[in-house]
mmCIF file with all atom_site columns, C-alpha atoms in Angstrom:
data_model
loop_
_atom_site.group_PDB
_atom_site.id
_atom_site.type_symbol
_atom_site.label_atom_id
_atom_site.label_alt_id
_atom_site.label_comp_id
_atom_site.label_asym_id
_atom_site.label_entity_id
_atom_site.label_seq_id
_atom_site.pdbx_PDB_ins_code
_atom_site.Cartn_x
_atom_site.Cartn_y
_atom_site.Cartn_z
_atom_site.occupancy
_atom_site.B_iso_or_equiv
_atom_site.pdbx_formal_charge
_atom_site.auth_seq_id
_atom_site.auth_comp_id
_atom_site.auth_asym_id
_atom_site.auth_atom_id
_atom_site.pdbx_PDB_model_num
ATOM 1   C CA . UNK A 1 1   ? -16.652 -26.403 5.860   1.00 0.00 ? 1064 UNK A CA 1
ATOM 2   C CA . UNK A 1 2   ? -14.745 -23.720 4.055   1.00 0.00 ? 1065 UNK A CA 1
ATOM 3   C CA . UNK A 1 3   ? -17.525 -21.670 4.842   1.00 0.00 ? 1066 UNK A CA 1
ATOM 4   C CA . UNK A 1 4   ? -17.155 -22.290 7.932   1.00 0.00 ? 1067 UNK A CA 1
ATOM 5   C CA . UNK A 1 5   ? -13.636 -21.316 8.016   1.00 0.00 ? 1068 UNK A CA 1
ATOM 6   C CA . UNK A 1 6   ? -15.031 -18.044 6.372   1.00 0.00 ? 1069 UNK A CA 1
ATOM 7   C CA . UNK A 1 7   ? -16.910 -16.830 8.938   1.00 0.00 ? 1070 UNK A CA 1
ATOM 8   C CA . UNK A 1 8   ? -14.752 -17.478 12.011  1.00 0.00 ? 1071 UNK A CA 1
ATOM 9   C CA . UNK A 1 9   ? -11.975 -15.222 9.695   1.00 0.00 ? 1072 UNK A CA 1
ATOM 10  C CA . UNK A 1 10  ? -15.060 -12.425 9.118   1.00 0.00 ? 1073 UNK A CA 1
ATOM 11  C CA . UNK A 1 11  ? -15.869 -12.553 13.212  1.00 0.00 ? 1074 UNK A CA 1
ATOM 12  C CA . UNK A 1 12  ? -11.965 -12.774 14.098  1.00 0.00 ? 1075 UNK A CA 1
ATOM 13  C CA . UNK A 1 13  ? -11.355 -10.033 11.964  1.00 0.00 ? 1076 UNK A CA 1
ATOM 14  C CA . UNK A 1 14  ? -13.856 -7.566  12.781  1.00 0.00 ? 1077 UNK A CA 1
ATOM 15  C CA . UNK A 1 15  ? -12.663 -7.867  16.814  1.00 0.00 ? 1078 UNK A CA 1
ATOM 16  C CA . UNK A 1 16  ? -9.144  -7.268  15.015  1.00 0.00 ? 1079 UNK A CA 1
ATOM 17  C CA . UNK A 1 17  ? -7.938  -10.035 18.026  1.00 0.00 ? 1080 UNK A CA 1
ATOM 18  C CA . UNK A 1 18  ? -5.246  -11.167 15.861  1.00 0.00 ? 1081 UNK A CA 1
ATOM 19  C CA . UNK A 1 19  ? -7.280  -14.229 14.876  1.00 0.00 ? 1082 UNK A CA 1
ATOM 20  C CA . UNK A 1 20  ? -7.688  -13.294 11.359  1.00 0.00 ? 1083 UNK A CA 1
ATOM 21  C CA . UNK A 1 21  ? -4.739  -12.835 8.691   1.00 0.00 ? 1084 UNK A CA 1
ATOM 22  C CA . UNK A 1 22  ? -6.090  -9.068  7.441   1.00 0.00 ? 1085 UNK A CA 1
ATOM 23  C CA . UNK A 1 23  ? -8.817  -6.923  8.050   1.00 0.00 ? 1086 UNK A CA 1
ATOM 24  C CA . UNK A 1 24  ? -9.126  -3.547  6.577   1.00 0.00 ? 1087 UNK A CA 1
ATOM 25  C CA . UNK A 1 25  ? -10.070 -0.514  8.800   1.00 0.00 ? 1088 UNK A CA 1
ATOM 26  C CA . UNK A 1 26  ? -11.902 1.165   6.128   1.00 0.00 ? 1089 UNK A CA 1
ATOM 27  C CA . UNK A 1 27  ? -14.272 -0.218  3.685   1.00 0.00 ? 1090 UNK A CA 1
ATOM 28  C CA . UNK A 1 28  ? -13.589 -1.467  0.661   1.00 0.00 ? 1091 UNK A CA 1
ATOM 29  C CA . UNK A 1 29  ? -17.231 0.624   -1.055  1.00 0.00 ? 1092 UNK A CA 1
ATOM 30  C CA . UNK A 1 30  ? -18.310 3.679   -1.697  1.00 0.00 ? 1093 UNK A CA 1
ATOM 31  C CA . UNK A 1 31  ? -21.934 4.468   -2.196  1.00 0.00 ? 1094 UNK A CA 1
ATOM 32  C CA . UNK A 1 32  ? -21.263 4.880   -5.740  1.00 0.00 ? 1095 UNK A CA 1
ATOM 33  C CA . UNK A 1 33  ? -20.164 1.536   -5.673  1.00 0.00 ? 1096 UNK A CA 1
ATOM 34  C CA . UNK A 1 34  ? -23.141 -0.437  -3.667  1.00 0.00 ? 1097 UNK A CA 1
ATOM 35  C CA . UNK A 1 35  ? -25.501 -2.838  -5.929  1.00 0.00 ? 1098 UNK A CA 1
ATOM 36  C CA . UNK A 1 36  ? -28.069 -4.916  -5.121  1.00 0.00 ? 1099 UNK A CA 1
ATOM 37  C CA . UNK A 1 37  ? -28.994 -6.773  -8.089  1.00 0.00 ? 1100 UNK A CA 1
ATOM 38  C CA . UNK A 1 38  ? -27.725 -10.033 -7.106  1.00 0.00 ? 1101 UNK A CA 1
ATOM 39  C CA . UNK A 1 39  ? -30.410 -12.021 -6.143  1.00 0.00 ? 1102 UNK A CA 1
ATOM 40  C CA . UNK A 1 40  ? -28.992 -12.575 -2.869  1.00 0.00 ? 1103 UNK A CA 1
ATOM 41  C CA . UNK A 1 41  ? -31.883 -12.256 -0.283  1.00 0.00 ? 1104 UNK A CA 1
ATOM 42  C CA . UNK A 1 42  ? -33.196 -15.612 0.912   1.00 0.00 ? 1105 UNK A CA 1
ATOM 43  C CA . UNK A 1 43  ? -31.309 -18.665 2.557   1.00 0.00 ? 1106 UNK A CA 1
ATOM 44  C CA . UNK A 1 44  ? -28.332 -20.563 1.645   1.00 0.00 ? 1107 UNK A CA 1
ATOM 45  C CA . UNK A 1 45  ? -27.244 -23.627 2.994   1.00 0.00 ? 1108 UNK A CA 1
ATOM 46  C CA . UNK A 1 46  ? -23.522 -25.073 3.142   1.00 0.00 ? 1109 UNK A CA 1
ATOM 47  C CA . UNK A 1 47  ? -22.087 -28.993 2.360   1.00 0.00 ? 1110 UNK A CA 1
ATOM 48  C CA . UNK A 1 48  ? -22.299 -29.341 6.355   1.00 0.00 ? 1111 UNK A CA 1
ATOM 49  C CA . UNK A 1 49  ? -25.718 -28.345 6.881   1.00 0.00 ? 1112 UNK A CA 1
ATOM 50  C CA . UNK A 1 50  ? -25.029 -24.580 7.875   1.00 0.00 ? 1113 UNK A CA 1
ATOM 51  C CA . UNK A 1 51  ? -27.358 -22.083 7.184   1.00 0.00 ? 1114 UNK A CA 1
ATOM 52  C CA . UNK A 1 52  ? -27.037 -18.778 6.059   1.00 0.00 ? 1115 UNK A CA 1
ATOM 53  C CA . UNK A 1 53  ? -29.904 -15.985 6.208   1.00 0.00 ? 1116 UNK A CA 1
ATOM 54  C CA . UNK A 1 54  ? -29.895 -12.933 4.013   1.00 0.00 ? 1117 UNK A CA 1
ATOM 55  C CA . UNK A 1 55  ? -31.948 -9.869  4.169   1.00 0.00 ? 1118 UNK A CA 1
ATOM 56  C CA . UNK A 1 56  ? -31.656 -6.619  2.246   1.00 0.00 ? 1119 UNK A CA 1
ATOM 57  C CA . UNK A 1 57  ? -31.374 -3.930  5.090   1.00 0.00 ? 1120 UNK A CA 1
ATOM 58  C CA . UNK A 1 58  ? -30.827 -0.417  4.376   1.00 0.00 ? 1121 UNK A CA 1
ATOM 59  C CA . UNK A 1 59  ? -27.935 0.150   1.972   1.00 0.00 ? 1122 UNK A CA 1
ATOM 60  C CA . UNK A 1 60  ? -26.755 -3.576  2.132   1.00 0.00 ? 1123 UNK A CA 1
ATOM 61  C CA . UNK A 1 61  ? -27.493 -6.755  4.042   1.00 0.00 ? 1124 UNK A CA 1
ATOM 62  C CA . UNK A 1 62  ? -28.142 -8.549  7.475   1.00 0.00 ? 1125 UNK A CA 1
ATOM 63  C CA . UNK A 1 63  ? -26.663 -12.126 7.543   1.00 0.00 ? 1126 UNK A CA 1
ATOM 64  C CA . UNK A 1 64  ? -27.470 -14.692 9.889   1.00 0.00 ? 1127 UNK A CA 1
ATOM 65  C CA . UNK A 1 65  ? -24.949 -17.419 10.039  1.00 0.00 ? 1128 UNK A CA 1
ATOM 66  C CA . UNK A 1 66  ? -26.459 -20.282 12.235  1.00 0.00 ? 1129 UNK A CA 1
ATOM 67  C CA . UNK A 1 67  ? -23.874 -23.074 12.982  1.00 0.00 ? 1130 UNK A CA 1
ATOM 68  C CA . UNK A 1 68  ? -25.684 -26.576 13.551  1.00 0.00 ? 1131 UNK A CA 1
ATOM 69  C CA . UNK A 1 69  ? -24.351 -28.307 16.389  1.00 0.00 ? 1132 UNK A CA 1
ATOM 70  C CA . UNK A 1 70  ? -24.215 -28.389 20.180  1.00 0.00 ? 1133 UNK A CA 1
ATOM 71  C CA . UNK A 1 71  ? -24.215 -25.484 21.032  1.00 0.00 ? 1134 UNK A CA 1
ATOM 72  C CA . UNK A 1 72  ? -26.195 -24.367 18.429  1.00 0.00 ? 1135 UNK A CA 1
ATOM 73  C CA . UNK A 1 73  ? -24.780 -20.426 17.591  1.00 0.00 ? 1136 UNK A CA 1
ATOM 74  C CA . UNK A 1 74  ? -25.565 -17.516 15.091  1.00 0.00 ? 1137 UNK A CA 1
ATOM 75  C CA . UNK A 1 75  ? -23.241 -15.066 14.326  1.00 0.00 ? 1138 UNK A CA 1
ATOM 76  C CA . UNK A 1 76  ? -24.164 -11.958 12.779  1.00 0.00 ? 1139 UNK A CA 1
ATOM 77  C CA . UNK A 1 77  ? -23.002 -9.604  9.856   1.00 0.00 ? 1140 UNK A CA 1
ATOM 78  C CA . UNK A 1 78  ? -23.306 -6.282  7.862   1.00 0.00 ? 1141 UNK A CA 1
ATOM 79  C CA . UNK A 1 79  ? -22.934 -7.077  4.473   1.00 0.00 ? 1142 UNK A CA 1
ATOM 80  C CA . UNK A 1 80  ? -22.390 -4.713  1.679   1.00 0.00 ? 1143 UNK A CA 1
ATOM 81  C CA . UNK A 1 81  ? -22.675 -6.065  -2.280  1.00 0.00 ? 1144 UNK A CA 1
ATOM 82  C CA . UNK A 1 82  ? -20.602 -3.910  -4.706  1.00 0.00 ? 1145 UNK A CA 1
ATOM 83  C CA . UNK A 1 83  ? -19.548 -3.993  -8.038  1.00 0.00 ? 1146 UNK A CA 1
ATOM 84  C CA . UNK A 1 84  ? -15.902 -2.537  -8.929  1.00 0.00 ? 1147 UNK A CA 1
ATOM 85  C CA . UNK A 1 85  ? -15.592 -2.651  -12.992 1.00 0.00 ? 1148 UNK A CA 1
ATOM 86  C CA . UNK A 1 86  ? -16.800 -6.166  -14.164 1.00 0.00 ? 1149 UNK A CA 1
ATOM 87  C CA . UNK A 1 87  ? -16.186 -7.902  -10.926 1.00 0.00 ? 1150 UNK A CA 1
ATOM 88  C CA . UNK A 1 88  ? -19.114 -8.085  -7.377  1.00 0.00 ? 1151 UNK A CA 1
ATOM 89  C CA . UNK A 1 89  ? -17.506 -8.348  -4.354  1.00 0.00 ? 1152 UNK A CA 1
ATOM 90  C CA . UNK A 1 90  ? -18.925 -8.032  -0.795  1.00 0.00 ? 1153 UNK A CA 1
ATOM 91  C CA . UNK A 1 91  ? -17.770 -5.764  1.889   1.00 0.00 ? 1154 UNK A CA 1
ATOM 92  C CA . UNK A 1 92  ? -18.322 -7.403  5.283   1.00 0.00 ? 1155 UNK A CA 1
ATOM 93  C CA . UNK A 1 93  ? -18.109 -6.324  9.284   1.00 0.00 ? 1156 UNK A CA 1
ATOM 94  C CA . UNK A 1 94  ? -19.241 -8.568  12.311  1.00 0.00 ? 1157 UNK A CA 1
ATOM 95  C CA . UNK A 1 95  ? -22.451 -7.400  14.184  1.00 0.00 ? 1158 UNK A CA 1
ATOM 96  C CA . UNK A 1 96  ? -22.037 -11.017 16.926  1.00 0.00 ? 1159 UNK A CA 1
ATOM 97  C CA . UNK A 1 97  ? -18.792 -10.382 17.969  1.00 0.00 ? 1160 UNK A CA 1
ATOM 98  C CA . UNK A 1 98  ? -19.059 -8.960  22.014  1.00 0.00 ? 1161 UNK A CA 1
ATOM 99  C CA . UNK A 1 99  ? -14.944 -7.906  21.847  1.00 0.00 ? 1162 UNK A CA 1
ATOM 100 C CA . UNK A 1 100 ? -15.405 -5.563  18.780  1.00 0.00 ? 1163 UNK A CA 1
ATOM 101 C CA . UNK A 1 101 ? -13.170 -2.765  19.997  1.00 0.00 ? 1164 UNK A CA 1
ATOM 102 C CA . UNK A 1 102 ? -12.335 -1.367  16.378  1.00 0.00 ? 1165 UNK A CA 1
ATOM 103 C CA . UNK A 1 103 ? -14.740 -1.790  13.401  1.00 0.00 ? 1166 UNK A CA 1
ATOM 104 C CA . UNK A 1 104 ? -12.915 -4.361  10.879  1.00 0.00 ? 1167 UNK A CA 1
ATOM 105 C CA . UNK A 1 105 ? -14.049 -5.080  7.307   1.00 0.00 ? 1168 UNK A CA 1
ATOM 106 C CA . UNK A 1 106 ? -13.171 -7.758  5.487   1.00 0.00 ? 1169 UNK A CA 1
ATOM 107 C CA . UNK A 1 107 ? -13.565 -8.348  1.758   1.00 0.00 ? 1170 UNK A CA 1
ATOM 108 C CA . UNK A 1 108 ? -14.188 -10.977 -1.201  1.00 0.00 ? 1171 UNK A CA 1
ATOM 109 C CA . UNK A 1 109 ? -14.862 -11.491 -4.264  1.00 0.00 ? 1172 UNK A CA 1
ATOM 110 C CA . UNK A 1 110 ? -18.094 -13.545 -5.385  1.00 0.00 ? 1173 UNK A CA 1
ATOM 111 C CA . UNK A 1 111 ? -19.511 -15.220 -7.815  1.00 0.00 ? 1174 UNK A CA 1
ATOM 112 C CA . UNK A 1 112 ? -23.160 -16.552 -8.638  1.00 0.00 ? 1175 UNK A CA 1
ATOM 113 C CA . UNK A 1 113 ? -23.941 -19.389 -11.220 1.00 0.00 ? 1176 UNK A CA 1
ATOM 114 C CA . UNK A 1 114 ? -27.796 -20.341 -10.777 1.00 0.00 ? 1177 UNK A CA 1
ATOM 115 C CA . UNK A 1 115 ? -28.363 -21.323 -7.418  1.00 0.00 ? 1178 UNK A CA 1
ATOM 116 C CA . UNK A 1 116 ? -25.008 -21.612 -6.253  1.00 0.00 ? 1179 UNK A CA 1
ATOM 117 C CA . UNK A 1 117 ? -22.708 -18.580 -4.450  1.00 0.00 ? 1180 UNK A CA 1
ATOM 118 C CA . UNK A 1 118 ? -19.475 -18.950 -4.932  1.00 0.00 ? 1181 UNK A CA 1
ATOM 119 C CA . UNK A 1 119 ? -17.118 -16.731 -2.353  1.00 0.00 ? 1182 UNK A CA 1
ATOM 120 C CA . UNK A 1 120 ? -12.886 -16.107 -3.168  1.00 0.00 ? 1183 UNK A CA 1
ATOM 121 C CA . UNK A 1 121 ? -10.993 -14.780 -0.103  1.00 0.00 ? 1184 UNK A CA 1
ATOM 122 C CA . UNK A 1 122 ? -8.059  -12.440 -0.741  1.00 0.00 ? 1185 UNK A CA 1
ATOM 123 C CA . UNK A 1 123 ? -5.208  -15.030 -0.489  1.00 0.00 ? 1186 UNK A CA 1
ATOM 124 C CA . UNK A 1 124 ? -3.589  -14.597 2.658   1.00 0.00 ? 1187 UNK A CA 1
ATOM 125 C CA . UNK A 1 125 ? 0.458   -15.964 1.410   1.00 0.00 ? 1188 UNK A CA 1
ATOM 126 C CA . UNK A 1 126 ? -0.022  -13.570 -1.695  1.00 0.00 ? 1189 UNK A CA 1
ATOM 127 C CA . UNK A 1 127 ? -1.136  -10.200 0.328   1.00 0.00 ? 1190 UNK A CA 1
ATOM 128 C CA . UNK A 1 128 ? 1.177   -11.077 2.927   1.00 0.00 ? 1191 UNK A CA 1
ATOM 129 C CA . UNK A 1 129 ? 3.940   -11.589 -0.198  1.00 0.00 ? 1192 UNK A CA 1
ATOM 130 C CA . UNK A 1 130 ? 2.696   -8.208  -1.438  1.00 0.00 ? 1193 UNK A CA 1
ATOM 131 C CA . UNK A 1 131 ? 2.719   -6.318  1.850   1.00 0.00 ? 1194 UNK A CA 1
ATOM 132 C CA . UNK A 1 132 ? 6.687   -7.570  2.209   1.00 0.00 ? 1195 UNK A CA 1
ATOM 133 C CA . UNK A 1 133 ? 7.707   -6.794  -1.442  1.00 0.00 ? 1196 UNK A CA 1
ATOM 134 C CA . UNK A 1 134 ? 5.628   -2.989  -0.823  1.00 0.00 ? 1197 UNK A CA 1
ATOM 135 C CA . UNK A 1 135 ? 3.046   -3.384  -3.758  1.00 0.00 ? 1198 UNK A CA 1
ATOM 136 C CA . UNK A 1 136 ? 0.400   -3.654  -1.347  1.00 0.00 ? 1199 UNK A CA 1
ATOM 137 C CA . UNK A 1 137 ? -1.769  -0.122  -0.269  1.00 0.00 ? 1200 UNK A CA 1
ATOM 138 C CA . UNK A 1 138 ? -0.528  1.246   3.328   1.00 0.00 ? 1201 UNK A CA 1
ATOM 139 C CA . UNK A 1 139 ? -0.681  -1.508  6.138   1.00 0.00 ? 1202 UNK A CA 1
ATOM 140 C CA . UNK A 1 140 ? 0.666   -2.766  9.206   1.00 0.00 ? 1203 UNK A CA 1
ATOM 141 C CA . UNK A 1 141 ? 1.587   -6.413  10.332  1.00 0.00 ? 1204 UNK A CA 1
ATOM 142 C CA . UNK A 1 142 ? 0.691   -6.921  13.828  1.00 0.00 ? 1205 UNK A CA 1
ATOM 143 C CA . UNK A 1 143 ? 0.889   -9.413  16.442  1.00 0.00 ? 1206 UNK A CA 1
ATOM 144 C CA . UNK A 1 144 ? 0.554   -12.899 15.080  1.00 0.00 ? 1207 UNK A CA 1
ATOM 145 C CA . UNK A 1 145 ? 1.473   -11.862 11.295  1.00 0.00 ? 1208 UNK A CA 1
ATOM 146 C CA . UNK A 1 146 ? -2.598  -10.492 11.058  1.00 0.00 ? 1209 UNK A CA 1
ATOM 147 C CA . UNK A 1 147 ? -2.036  -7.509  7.856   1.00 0.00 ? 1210 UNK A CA 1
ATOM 148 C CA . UNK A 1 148 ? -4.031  -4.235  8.766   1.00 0.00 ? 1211 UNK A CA 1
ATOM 149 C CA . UNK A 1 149 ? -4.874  -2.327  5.957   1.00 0.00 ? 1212 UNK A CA 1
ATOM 150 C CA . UNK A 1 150 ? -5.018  1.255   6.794   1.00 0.00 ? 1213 UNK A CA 1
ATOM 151 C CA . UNK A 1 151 ? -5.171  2.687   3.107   1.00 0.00 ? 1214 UNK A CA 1
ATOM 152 C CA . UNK A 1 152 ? -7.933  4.703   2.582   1.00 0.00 ? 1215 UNK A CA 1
ATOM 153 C CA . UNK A 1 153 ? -10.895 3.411   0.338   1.00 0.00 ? 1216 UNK A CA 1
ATOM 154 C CA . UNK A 1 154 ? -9.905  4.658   -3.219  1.00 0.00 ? 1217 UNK A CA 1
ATOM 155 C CA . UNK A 1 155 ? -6.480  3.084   -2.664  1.00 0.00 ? 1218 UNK A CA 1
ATOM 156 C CA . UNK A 1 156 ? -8.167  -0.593  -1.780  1.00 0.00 ? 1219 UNK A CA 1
ATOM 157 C CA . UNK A 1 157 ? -10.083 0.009   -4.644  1.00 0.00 ? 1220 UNK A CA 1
ATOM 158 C CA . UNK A 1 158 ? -7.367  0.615   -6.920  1.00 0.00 ? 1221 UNK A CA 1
ATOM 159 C CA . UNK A 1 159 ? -5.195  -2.603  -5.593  1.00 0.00 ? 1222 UNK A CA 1
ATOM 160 C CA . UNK A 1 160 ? -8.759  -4.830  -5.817  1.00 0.00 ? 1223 UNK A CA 1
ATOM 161 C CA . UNK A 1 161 ? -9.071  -3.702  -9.310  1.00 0.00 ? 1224 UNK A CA 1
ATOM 162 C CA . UNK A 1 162 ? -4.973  -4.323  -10.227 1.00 0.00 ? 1225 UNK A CA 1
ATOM 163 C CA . UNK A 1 163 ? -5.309  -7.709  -8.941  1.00 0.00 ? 1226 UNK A CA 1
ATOM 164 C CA . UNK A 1 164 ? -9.112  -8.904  -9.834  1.00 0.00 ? 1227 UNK A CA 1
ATOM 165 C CA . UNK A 1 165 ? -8.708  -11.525 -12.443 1.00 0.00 ? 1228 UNK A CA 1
ATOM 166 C CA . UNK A 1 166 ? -5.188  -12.343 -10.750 1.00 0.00 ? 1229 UNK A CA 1
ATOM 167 C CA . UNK A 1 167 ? -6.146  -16.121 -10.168 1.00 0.00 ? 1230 UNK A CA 1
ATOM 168 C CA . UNK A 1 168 ? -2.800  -15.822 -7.253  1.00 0.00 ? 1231 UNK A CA 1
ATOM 169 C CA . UNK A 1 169 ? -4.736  -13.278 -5.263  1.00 0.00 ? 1232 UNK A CA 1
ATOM 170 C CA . UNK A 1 170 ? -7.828  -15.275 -4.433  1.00 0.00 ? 1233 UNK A CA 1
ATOM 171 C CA . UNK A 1 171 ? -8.483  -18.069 -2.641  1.00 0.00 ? 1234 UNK A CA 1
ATOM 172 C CA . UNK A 1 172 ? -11.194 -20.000 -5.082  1.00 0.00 ? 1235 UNK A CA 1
ATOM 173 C CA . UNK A 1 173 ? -12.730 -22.937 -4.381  1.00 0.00 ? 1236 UNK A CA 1
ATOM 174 C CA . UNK A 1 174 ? -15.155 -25.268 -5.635  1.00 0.00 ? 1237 UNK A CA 1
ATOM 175 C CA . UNK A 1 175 ? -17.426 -24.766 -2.183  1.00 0.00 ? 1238 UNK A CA 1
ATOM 176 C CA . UNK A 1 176 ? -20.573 -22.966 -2.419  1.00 0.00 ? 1239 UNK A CA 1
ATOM 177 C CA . UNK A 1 177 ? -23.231 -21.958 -0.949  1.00 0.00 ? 1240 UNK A CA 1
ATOM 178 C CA . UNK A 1 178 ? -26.700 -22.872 -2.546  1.00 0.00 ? 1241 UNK A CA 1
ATOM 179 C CA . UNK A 1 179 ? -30.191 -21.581 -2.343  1.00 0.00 ? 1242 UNK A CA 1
ATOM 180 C CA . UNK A 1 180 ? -32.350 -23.468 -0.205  1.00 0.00 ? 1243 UNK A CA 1
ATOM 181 C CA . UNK A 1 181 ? -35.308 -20.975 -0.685  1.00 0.00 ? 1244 UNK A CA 1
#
């Protein structure tokens, strides 16, 4: 279900509709930084039965999220696998989401042991902690206490890399995803 949670942050975020606790208006890669040898094509499936379809496209990846229930719905993202230093994280921007007035991209860091994908959201109470004590690269709270980072690329990179193996600054869990096929 965390997964879950996941997406409806990646869609809210993208349609910057205040939904979603930060979104960054640039992207967190270069195309220095892109990778693709994480075995990540194929599908994944969630405790709760949802589904999630990758395929390589272009420079980085389509993703199908299908939600089981009634209705049934997919929502769909752009994907981007990079590697800053030792640590992969994945760059990611709605493609479902009909009220997308401003591109958004969200970011986390991930993990893969065997079959299992393993996904850490920037934690929300530390960047928001951050953001008020000024460490954090140029942003704006808006409406509904959602951060907007407007720092330029190299400067997310640099705070990503500060904070990496900062156990505070992600949102782990023991939730993954694992390879159906």
């Amino acid at each position: 279900m965390r997964f879950t949670l996941w997406l409806a942050v990646l869609a809210g975020a993208a349609a910057m509709t205040g939904c979603a606790p930060t979104v960054a208006i640039h992207p967190l890669y270069t195309t220095q930084d892109l990778v693709s040898d994480l075995p990540l094509e194929g599908t994944w499936s969630e405790k709760d039965g949802e589904i999630w379809q990758i395929k390589k496209s272009g420079d980085g990846y389509e993703v199908a999220a299908v939600h089981t229930g009634d209705p049934l719905e997919v929502s769909k993202y752009n994907v981007h696998l990079l590697r800053l230093k030792e640590s992969e994280f994945v760059d990611v921007a709605s493609k479902s989401d009909p009220e997308v007035g401003v591109a958004g991209h969200m970011f986390a860091k991930i993990r893969m042991e065997g079959d299992d994908l393993y996904v850490a959201m920037i934690d929300e109470t530390w960047l928001k902690h951050m953001v008020e004590a000024g460490q954090a690269p140029q942003s704006t709270v808006g409406e509904g206490q959602q951060i907007v980072l407007t720092a330029p690329t190299s400067e997310l990179q640099k705070f990503i890399l500060l904070h990496a193996a900062d156990p505070d600054a992600w949102d782990d869990n023991d939730d993954a995803l694992h390879r159906v096929h």
